[in-house]
CSV table of C-alpha atoms and ligand atoms in Angstrom, one decimal:
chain,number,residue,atom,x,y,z
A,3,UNK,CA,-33.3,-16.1,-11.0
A,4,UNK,CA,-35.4,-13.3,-9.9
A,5,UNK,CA,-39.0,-14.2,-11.0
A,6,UNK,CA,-41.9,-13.1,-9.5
A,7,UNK,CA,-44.4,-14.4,-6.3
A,8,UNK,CA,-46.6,-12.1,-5.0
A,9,UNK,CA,-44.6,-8.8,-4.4
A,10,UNK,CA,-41.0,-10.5,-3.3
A,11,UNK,CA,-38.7,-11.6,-5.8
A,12,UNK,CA,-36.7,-15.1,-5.2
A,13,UNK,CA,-34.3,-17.2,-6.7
A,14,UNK,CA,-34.3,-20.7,-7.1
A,15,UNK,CA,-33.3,-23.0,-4.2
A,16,UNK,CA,-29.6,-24.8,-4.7
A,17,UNK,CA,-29.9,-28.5,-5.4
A,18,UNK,CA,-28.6,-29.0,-1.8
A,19,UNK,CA,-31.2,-31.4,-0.4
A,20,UNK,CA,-29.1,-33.5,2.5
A,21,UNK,CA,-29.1,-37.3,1.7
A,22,UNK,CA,-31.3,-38.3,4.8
A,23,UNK,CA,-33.8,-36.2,3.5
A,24,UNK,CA,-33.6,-37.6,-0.4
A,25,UNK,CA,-34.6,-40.9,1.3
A,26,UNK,CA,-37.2,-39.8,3.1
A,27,UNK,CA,-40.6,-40.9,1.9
A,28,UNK,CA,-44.6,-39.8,2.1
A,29,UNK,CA,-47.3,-42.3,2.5
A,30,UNK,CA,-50.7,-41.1,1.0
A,31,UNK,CA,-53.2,-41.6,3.7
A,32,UNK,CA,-55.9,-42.4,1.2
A,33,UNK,CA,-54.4,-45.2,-1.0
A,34,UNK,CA,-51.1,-45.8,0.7
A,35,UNK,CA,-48.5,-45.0,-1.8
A,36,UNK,CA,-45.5,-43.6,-1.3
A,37,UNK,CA,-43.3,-41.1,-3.3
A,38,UNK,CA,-40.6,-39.1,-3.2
A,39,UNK,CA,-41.1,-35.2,-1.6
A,40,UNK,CA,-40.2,-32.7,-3.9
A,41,UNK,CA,-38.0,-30.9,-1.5
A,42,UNK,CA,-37.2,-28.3,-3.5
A,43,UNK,CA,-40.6,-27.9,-5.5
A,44,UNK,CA,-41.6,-24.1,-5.1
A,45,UNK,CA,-44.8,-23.4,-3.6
A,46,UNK,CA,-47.5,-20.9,-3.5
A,47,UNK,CA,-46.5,-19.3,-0.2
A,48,UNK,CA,-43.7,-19.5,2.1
A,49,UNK,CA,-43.8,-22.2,4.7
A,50,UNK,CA,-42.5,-20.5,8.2
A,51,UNK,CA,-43.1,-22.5,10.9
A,52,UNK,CA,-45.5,-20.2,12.8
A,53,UNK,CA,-44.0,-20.0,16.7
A,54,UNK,CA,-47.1,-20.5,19.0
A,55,UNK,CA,-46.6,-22.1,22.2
A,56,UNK,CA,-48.5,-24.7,23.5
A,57,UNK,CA,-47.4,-25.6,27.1
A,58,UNK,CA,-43.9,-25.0,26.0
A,59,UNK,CA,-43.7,-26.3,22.9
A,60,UNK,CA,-44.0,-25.3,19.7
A,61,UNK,CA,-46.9,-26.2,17.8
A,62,UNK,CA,-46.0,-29.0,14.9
A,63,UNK,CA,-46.0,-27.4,11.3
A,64,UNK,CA,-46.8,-29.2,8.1
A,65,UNK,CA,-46.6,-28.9,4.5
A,66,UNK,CA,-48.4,-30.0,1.6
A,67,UNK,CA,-48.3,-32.9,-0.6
A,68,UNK,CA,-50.4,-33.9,-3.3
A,69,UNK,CA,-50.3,-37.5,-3.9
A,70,UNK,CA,-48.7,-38.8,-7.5
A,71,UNK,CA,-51.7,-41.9,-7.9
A,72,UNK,CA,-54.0,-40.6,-10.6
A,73,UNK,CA,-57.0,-42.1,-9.4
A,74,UNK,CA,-56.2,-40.8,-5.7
A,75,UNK,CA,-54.5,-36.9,-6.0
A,76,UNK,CA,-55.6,-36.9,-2.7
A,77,UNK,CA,-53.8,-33.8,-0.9
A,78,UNK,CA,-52.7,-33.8,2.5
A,79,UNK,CA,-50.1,-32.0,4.9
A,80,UNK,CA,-46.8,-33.7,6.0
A,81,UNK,CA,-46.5,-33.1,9.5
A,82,UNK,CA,-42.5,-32.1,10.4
A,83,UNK,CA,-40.6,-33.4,13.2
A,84,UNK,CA,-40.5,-30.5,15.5
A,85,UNK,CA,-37.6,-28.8,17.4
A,86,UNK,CA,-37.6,-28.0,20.9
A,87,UNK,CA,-36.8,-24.5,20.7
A,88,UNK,CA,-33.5,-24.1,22.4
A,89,UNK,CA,-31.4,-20.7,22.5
A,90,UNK,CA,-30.8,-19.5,19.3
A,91,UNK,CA,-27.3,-18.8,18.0
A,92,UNK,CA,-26.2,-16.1,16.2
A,93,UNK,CA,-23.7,-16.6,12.9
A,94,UNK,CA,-22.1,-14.1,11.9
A,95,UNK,CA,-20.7,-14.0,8.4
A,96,UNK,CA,-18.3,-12.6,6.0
A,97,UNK,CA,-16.8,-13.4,2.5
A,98,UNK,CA,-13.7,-13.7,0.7
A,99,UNK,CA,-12.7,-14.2,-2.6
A,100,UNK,CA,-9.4,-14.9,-5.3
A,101,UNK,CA,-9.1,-14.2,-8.8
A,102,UNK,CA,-6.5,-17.0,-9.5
A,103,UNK,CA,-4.7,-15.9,-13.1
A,104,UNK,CA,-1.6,-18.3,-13.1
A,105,UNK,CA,-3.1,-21.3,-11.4
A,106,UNK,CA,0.5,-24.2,-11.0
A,107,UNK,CA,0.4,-26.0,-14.3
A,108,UNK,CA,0.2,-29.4,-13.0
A,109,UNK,CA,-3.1,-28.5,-12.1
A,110,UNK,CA,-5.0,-26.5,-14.4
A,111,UNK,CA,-4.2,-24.0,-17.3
A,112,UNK,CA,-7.3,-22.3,-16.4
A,113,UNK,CA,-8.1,-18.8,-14.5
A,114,UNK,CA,-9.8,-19.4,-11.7
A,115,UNK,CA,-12.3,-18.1,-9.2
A,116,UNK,CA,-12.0,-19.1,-5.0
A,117,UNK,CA,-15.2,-17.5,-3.0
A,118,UNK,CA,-15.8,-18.5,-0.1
A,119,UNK,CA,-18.6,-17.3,3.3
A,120,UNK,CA,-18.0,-17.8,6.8
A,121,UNK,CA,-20.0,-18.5,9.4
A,122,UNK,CA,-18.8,-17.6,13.3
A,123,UNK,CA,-20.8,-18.3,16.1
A,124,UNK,CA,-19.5,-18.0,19.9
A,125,UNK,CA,-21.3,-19.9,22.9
A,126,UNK,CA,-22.7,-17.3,25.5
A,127,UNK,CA,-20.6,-18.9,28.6
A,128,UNK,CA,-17.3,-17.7,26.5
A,129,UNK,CA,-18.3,-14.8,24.9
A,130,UNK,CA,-16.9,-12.3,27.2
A,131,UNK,CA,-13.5,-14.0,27.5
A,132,UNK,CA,-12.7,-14.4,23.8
A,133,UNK,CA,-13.5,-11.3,23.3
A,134,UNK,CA,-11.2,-9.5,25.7
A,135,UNK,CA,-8.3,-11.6,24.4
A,136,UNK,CA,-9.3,-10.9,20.8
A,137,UNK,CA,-9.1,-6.9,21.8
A,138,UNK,CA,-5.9,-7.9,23.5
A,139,UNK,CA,-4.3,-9.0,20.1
A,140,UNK,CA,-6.0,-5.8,18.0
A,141,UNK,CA,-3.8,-3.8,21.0
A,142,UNK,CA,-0.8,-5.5,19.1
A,143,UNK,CA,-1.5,-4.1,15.8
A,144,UNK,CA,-2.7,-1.1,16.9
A,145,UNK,CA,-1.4,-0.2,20.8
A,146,UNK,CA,-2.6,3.6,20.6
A,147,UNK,CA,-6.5,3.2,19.7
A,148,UNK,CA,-8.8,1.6,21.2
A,149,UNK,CA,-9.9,-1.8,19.9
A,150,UNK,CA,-13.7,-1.3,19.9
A,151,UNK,CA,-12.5,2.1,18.1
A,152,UNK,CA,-11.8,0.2,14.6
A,153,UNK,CA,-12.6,-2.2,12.4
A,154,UNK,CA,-10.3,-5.4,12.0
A,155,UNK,CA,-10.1,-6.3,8.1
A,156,UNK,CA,-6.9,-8.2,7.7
A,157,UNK,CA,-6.9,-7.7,4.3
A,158,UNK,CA,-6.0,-4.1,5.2
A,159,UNK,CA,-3.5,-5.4,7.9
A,160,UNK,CA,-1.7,-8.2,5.3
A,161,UNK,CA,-1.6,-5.3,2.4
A,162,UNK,CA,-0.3,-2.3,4.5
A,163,UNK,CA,3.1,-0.9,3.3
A,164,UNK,CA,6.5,-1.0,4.5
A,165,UNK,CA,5.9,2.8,5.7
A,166,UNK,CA,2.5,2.8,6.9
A,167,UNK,CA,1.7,4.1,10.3
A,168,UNK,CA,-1.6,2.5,11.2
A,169,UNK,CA,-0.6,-0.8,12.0
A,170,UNK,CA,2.4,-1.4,14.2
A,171,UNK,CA,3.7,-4.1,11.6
A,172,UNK,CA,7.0,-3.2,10.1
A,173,UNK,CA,7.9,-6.7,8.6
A,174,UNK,CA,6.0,-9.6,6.9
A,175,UNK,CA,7.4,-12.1,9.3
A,176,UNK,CA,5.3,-10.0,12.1
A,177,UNK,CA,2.6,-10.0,10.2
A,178,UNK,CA,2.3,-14.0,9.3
A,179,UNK,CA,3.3,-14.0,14.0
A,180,UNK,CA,-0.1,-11.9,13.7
A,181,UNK,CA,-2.0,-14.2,11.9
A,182,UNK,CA,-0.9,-17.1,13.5
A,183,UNK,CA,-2.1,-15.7,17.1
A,184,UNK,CA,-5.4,-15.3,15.6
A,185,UNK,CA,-5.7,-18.7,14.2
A,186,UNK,CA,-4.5,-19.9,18.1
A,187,UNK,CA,-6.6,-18.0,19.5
A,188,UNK,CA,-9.6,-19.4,17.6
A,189,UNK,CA,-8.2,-23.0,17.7
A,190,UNK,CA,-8.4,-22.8,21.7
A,191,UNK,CA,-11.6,-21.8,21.7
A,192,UNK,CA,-13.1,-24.8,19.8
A,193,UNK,CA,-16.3,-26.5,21.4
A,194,UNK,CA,-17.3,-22.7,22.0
A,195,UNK,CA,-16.5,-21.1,18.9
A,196,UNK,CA,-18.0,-22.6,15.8
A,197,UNK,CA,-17.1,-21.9,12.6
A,198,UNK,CA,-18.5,-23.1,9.4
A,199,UNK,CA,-16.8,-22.0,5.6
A,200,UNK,CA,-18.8,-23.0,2.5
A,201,UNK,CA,-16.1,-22.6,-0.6
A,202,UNK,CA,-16.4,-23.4,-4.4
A,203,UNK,CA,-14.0,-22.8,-6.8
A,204,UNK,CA,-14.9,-22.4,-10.7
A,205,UNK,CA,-13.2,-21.9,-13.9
A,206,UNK,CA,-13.5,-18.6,-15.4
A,207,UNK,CA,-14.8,-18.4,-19.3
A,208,UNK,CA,-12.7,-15.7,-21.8
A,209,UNK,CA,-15.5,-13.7,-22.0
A,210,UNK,CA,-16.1,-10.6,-19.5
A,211,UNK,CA,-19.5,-10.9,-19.4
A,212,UNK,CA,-20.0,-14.4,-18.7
A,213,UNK,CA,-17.1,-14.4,-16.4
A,214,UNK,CA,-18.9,-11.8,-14.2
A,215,UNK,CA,-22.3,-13.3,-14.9
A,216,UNK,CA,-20.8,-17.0,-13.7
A,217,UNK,CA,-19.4,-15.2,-10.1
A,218,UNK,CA,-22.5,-14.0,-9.4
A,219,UNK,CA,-24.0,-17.2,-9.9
A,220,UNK,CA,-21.3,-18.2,-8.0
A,221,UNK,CA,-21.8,-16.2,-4.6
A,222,UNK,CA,-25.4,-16.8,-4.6
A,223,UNK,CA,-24.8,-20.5,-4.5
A,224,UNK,CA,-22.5,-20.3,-2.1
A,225,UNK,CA,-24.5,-18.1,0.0
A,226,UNK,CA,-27.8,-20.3,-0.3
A,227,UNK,CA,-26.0,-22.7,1.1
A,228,UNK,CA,-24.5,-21.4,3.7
A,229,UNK,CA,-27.8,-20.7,5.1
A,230,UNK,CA,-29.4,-24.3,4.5
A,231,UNK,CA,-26.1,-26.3,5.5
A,232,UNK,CA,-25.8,-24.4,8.6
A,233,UNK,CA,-29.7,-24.3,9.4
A,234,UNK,CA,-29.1,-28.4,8.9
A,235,UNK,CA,-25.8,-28.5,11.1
A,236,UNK,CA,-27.3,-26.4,14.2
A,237,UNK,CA,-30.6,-28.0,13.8
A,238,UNK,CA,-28.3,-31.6,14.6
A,239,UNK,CA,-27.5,-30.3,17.7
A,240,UNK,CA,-31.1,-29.1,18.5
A,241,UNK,CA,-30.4,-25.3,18.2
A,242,UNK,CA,-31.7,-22.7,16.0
A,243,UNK,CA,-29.6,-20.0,14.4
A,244,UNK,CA,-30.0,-16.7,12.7
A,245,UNK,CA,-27.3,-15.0,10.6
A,246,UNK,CA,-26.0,-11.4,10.5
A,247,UNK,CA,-23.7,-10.5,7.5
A,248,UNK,CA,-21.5,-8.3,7.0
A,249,UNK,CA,-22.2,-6.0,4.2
A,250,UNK,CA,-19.5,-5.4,2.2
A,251,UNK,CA,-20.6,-3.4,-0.6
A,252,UNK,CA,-22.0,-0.9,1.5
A,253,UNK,CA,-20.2,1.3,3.8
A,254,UNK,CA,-22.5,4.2,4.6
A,255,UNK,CA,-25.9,3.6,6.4
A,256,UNK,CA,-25.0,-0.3,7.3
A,257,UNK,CA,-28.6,-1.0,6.4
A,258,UNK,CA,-28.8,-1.5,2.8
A,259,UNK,CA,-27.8,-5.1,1.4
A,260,UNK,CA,-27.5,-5.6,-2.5
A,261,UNK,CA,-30.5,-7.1,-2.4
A,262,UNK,CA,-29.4,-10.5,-4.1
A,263,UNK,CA,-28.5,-12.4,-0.4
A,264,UNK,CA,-32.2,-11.5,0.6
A,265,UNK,CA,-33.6,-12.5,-2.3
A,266,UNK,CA,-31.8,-15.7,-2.4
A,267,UNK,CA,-33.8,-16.0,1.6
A,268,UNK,CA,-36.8,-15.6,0.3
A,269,UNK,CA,-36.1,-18.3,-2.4
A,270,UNK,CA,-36.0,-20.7,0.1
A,271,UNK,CA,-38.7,-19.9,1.9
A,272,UNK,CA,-41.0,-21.1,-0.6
A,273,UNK,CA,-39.1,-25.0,-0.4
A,274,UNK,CA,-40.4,-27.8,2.1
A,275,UNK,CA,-36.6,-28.2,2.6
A,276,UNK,CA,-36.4,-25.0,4.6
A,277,UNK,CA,-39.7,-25.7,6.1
A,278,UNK,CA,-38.0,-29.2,7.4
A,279,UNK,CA,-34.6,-27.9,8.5
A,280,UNK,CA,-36.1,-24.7,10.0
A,281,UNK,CA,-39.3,-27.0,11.9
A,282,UNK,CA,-39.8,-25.3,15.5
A,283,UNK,CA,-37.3,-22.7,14.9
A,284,UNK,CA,-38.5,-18.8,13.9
A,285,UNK,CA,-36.6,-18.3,10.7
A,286,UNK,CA,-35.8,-14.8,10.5
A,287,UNK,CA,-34.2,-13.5,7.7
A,288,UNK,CA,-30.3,-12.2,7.7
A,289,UNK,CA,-29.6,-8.9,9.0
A,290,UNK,CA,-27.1,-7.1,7.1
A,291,UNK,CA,-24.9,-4.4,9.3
A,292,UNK,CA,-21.9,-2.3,9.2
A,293,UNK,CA,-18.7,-4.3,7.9
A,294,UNK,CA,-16.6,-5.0,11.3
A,295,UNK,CA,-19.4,-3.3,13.5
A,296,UNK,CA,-19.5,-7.1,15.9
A,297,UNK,CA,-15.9,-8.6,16.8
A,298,UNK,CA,-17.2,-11.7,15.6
A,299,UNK,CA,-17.8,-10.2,12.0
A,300,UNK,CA,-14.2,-9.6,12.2
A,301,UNK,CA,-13.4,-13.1,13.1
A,302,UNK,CA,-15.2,-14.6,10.3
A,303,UNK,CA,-13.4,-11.8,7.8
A,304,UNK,CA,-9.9,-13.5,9.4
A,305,UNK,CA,-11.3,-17.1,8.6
A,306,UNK,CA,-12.5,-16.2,4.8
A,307,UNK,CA,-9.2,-14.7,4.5
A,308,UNK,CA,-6.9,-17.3,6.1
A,309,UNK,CA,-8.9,-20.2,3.9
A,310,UNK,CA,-8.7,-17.8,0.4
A,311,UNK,CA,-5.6,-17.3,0.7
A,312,UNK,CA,-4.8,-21.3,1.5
A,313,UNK,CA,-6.3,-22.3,-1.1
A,314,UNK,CA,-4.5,-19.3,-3.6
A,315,UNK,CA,-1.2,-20.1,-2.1
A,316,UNK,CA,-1.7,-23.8,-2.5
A,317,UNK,CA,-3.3,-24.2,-6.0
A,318,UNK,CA,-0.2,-21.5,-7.5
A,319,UNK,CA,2.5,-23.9,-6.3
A,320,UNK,CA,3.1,-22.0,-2.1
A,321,UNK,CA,3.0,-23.0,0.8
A,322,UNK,CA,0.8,-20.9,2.6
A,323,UNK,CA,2.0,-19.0,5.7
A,324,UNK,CA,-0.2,-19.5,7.8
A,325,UNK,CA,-2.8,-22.1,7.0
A,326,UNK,CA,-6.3,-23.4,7.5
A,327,UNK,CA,-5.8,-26.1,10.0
A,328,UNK,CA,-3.7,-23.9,12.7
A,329,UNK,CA,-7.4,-22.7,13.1
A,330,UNK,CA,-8.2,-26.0,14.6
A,331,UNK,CA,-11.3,-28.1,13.4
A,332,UNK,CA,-14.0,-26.2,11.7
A,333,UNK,CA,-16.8,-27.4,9.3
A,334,UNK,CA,-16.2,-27.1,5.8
A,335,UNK,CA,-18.0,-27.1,2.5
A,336,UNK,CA,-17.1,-27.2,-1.2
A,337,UNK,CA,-17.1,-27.8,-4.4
A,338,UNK,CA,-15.1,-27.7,-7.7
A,339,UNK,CA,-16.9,-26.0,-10.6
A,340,UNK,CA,-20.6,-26.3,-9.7
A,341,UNK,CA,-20.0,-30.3,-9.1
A,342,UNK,CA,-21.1,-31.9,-6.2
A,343,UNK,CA,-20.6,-30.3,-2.9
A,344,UNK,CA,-18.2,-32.2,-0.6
A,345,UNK,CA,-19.0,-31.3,3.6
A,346,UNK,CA,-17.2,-32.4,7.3
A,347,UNK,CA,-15.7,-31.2,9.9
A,348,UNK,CA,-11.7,-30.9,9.6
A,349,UNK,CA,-8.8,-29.1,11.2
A,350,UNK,CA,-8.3,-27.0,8.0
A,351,UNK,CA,-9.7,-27.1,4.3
A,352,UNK,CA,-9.7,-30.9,3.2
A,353,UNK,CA,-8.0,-29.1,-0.1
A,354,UNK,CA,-7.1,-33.0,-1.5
A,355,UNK,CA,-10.7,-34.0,-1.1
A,356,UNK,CA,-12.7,-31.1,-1.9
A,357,UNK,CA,-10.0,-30.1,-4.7
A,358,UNK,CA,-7.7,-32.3,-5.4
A,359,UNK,CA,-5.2,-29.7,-4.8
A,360,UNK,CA,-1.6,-30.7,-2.9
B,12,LIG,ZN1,-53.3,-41.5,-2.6
């Protein structure tokens, strides 16, 4: 939690090192032994990779070791695969969350707590297409304004009464048709639309306090690493990303985060493990904007939603009506309690694996 380095505050790093990094190695060029890196040691400074071309490429970036042989302590840099920098992608997130009071009995007599991020990033070759067919489907819920007018939060759209006049929904049964046109819409865009949801679900203590102080610690979690796992998923595929989140708590100026999402970035910084995954790539910290001020903000509130409210369907005995996997394949993250964090891509949430829910 928030202790001090220089003038930026950070938090500690999730214990989210990938496996093909745990079994990576350093060889002391001195004495030739080799130990484990601490990945997620913090050090002095952050360790951006600094972009300077050299004929095209990046120059390599390094970090430093200290070797573990008492009568050697010889220090030297680890040099880090570089990558070629390729177009960035942008990811744009959003969250949602369930405060589950009366989970089914046959699966826990504990409240519960679902949060969940999602990421949404859209190659450029499509970008123009999906989004005139996703204004096409904001005409159907509301035909008289137009869609770049208004903010799509389908929380408002799900929770909108029987006599309300901003959505042209007069029946669930239209709404859950709604829904599912989204989801389709999304599904047929797969190979260009990517979307990544990191989820944990935790059992809530009796006590206020430590219920609200174990959400927090919750959503920073989650948040860490959603920036880590997707820094590690794009970086497979030889692209860089950077994120823009929508910001939730604050509706005036758009600018102004909570703070704890940037702090939780700068955490990181100060890891090799960010300095691996982020090797040859700028990392620029998240923006935070205007809730529902990029369509694709809007896409990952629907996805956040549609996956909360799987899970809360599922895990109080319902089917839900319109589930994960009509979304097509997606990349998904979780884990149960703070436990181990399952990951894969799957046409909905894996909620057997990752929760043992049916
Ligand atoms: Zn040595």
């Amino acid at each position: 939690m928030g202790k001090k380095k220089g003038k930026q505050p950070y938090r500690k790093a999730p214990g989210l090192v990938p496996k093909g990094l745990l079994d990576k190695k350093a060889e002391c060029p001195d004495c030739n032994t080799t130990f484990d890196i601490p990945w997620l040691e913090e050090l002095d400074h952050p360790l951006q990779p600094i972009a300077v071309r050299n004929e095209g490429h990046f120059v390599p970036v390094s970090f430093p070791l200290r070797c573990p042989n008492f009568d050697c302590n010889n220090s030297f840099n680890y040099t880090i695969p570089n990558l070629e920098n390729l177009s960035p992608w942008a990811l744009y997130g959003d969250e949602a969350s369930r405060d589950i009071q009366n989970p089914k009995a046959n699966y826990t007599t504990k409240r519960l707590h679902f949060f969940c991020i999602t990421l949404v990033g859209l190659h450029k070759d499509r970008a123009e297409k999906f989004l005139s067919d996703f204004e096409d489907l904001k005409r159907e819920a509301r035909p008289d304004v137009d869609p770049k007018e208004w903010a799509h939060h389908f929380t408002k759209i799900w929770s909108a009464g029987a006599d309300d006049k901003e959505y042209s929904f007069s029946s669930k049964a239209q709404k859950i048709d709604y829904a599912k046109k989204i989801a389709s819409l999304i599904r047929k865009n797969r190979y260009h639309i990517v979307t990544l949801n990191f989820s944990s679900c935790i059992v809530l203590p009796e006590n206020e306090k430590e219920r609200k102080k174990l959400i927090r610690r919750q959503k920073q979690e989650i948040f860490q690493q959603s920036i880590i796992s997707s820094v590690l998923q794009f970086r497979l595929r030889q692209v860089s990303t950077y994120w823009i989140f929508d910001n939730v708590k604050d509706t005036s100026s758009g600018e102004k985060t909570e703070g704890w999402a940037e702090e939780c970035f700068l955490g990181l910084q100060y890891t090799r493990l960010f300095a691996w995954l982020t090797a040859g790539a700028t990392a620029t910290k998240p923006t935070f904007v205007r809730p529902g001020s990029h369509h694709l903000l809007e896409v990952a509130d629907f996805v956040s939603y549609c996956v909360a409210r799987d899970f809360e369907r599922t895990a109080t005995g319902h089917k839900p009506e319109f589930p994960s996997k009509l979304m097509g394949n997606g990349f998904y993250q979780g884990a149960w309690n703070f436990g181990h964090s399952w990951y894969g891509w799957s046409k909905g949430l894996p909620m057997m694996k990752y929760y043992n829910l049916s």
